[in-house]
Short mmCIF file of C-alpha atoms in Angstrom, two decimals:
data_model
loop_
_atom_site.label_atom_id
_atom_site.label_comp_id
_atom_site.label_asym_id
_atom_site.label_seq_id
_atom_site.Cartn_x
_atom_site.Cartn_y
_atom_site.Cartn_z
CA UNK A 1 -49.53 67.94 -43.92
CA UNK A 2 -50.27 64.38 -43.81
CA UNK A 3 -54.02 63.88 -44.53
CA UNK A 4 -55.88 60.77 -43.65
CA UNK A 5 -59.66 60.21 -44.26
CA UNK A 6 -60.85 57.55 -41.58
CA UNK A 7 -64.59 56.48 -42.37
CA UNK A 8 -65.97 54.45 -39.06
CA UNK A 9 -69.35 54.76 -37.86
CA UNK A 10 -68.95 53.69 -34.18
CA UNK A 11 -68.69 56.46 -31.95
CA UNK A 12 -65.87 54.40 -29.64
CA UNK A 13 -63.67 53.25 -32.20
CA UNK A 14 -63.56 56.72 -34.21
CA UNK A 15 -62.73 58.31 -30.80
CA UNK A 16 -59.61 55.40 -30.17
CA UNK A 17 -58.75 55.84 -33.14
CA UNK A 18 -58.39 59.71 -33.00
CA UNK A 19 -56.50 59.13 -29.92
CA UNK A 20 -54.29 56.91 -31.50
CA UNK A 21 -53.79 59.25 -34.42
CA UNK A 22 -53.15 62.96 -32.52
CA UNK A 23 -50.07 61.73 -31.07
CA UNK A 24 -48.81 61.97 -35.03
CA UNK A 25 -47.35 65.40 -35.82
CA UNK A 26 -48.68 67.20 -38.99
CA UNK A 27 -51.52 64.31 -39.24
CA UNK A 28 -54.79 65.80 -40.36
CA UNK A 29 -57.63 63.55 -40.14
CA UNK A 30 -61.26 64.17 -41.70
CA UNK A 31 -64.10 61.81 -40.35
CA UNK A 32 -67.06 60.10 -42.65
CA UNK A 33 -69.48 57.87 -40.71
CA UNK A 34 -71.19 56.00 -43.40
CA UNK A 35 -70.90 55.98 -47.20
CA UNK A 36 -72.59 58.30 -48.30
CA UNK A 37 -70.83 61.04 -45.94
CA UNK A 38 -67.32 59.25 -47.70
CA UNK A 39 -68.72 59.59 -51.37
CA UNK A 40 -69.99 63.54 -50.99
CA UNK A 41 -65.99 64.13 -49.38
CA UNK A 42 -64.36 62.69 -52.00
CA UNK A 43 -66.73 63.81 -54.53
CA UNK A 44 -66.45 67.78 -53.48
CA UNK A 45 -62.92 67.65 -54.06
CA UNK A 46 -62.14 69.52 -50.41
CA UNK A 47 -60.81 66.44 -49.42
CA UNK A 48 -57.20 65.00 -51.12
CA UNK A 49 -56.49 62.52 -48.55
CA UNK A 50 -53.20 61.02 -48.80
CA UNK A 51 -54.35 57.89 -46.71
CA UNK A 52 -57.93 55.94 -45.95
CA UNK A 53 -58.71 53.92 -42.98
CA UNK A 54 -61.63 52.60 -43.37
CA UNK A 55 -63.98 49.87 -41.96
CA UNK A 56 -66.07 47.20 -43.95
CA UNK A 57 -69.22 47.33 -42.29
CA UNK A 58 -71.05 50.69 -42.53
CA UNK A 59 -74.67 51.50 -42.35
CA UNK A 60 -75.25 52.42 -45.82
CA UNK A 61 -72.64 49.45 -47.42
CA UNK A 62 -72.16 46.54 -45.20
CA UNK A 63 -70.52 44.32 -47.59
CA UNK A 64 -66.94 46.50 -48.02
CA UNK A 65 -67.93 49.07 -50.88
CA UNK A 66 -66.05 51.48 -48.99
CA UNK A 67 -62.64 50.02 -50.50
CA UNK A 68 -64.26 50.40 -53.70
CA UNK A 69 -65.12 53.66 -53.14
CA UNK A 70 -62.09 54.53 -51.83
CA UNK A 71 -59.66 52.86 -54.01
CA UNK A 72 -61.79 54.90 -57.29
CA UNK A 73 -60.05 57.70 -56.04
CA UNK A 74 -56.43 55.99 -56.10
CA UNK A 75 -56.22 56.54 -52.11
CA UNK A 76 -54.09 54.11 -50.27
CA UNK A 77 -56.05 52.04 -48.00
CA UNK A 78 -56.02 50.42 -44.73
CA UNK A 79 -58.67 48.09 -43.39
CA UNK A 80 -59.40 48.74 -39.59
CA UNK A 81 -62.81 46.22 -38.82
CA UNK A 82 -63.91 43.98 -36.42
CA UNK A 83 -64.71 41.73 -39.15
CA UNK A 84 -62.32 38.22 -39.71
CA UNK A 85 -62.94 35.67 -42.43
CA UNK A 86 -60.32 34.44 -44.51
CA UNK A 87 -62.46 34.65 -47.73
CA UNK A 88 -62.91 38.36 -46.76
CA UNK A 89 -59.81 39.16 -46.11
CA UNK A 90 -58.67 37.43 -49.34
CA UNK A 91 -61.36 39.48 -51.25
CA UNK A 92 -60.58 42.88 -49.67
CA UNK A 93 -56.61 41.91 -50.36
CA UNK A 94 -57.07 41.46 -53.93
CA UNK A 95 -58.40 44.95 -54.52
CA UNK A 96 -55.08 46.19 -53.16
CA UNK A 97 -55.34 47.62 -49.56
CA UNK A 98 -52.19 48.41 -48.09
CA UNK A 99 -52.91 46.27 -44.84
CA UNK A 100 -56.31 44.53 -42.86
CA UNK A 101 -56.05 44.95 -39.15
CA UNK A 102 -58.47 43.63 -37.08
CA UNK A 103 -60.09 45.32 -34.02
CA UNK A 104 -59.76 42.48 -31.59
CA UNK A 105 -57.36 44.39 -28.73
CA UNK A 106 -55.22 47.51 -27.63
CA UNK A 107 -52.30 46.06 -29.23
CA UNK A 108 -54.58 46.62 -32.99
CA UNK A 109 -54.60 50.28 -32.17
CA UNK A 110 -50.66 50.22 -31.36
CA UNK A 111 -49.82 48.26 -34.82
CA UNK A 112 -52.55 50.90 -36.86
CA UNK A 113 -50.77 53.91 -35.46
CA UNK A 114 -46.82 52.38 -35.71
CA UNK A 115 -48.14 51.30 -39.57
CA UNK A 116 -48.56 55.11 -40.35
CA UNK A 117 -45.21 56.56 -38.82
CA UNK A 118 -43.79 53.73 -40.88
CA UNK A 119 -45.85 55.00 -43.83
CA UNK A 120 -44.95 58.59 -43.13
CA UNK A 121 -40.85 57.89 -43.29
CA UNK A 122 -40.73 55.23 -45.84
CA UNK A 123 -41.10 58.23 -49.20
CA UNK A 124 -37.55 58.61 -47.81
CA UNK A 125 -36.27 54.96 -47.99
CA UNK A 126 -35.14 54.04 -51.55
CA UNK A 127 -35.84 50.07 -52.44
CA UNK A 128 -33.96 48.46 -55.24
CA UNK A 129 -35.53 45.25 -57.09
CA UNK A 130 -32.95 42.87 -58.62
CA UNK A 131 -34.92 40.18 -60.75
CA UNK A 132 -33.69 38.96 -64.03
CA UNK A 133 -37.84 38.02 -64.28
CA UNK A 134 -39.63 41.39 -65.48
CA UNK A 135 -43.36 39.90 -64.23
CA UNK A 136 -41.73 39.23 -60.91
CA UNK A 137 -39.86 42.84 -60.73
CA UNK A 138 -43.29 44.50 -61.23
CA UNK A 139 -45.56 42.79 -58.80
CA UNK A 140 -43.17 43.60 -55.94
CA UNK A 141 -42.56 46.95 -57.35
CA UNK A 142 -46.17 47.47 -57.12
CA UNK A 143 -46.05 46.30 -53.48
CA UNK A 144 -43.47 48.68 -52.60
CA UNK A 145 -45.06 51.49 -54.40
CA UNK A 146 -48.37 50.97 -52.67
CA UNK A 147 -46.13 51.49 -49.44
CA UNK A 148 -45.02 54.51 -50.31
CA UNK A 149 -41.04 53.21 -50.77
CA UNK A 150 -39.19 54.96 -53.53
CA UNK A 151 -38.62 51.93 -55.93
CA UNK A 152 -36.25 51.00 -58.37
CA UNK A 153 -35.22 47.68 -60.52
CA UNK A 154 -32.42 46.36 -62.40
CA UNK A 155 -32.35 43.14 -64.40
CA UNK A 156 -29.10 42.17 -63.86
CA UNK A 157 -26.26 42.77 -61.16
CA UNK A 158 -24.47 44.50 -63.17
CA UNK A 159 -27.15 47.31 -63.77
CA UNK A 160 -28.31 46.78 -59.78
CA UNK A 161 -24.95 48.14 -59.06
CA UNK A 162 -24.82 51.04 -61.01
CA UNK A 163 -28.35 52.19 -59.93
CA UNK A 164 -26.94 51.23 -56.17
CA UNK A 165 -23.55 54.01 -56.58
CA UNK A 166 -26.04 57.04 -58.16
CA UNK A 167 -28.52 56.23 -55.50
CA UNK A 168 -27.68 56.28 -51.81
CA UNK A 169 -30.92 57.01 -50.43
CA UNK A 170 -31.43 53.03 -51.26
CA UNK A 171 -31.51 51.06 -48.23
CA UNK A 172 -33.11 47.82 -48.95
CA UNK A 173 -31.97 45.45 -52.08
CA UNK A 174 -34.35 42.77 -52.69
CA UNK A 175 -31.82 40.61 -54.75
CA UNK A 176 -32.79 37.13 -56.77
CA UNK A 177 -29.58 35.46 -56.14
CA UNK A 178 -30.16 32.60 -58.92
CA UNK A 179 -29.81 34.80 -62.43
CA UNK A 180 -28.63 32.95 -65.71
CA UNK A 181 -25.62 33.90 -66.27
CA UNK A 182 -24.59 35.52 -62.94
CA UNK A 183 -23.47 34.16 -59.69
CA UNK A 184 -26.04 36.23 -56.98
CA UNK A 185 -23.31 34.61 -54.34
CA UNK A 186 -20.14 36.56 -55.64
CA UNK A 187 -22.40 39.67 -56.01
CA UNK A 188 -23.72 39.92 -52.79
CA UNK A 189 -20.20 38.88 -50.89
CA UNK A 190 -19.00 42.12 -52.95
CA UNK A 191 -21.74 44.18 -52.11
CA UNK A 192 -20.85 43.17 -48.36
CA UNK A 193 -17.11 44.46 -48.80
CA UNK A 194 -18.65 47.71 -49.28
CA UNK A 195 -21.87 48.02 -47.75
CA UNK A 196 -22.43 46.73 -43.82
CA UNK A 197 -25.88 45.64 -42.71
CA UNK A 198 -26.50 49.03 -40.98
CA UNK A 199 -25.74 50.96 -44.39
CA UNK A 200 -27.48 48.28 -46.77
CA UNK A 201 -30.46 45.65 -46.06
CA UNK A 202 -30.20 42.82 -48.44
CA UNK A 203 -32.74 39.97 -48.64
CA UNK A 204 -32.66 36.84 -51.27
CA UNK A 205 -35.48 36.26 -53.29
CA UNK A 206 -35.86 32.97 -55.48
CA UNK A 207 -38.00 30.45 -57.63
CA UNK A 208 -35.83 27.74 -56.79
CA UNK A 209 -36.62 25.73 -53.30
CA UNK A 210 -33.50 24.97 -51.89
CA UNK A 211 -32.08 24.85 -48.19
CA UNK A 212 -28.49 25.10 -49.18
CA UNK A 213 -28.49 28.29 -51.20
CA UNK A 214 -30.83 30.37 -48.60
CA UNK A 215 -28.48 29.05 -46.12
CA UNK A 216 -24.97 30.15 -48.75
CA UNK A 217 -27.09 33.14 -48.82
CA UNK A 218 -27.33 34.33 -44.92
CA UNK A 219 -23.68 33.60 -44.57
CA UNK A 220 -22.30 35.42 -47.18
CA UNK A 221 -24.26 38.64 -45.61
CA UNK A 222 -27.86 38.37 -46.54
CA UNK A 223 -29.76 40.10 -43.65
#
């Protein structure tokens, strides 16, 4: 059972939000209305959720200490406020939330509740990370993992494509096509002869700015 823990003190949004949320089989969802009522849940221990939705403005913590609160207990978090300011959403970023959606229309609610299904499927999608950079391999690791992907990296193509044959749950390669020594070109144009678009997602990554190779890159098969 997928268990969420929404904290949201008005009455309207809890209830859209509720509606938005039943229409998810095996979704189980546990409702705090301030911070306090969050902090005793999470505190007792009857409550593992495996997902918080939370918003920023409560009547005990007006300032966001929900996310604080929340991410203490290694929860993944979304942001659902009516709050927008790009030094807030900076701030609220930076403590790692999954995602900040803002309640500003009907088409919020639609996003919030296609974000979970997404979240619900994705422990089944396997993501491999080819970066020669080991820095630049763990912060997008860490992205993916926060999104619930199954991750793994390789530092060179060579090791990519071994982890690619004794993996085939791995859908999406996120490949730096500019590697000393290698030509990311002549590796993806033989990934292509084996893997279509349908069976493999590939996207280019890179720390060099330049036109031509994205453009090499999308013609040799990059989706």
């Amino acid at each position: 059972m997928h268990s969420i823990l929404l904290v949201e003190d008005a009455s309207f949004f809890e209830k859209a939000v509720m509606m938005t949320l039943k229409n998810i089989e095996e979704t189980d969802v546990c409702v705090a209305r301030s911070y306090k009522e969050a902090e005793g849940l999470l505190s007792s221990g009857k409550v593992r959720p495996s997902l918080a939705l939370v918003d920023l403005t409560l009547p005990d913590a007006r300032d966001g200490e929900i996310v604080d609160l929340v991410k203490s207990h290694d929860i993944p978090t979304i942001v659902f406020t009516s709050r927008y300011a790009a030094n807030i959403r900076r701030s609220v970023y930076g403590k790692g939330i999954m995602d900040y959606i803002v309640k500003d229309s009907p088409s919020s609610l639609d996003y919030l509740g296609e974000l979970i299904q997404q979240l619900r499927s994705n422990p089944e999608t396997g993501v491999l990370v080819i970066d020669d950079s080991k820095p630049a391999r763990e912060s997008i690791i860490r992205a993916l993992r926060m999104h619930r992907y199954q991750t793994f990296e390789a530092a060179s193509a060579v090791e990519g494509q071994k982890i690619l044959e004794e993996n085939p749950q791995i859908k999406l390669l996120l490949l730096d096509y500019v590697m000393p020594g290698e030509d990311g070109f002549a590796f993806l144009k033989a990934l292509r002869r084996k893997y279509g678009r349908d069976d493999l997602a590939i996207l280019g990554l890179s720390g060099i700015d330049d036109d031509e190779n994205r453009i090499r890159f999308l013609k040799y098969g990059a989706n």
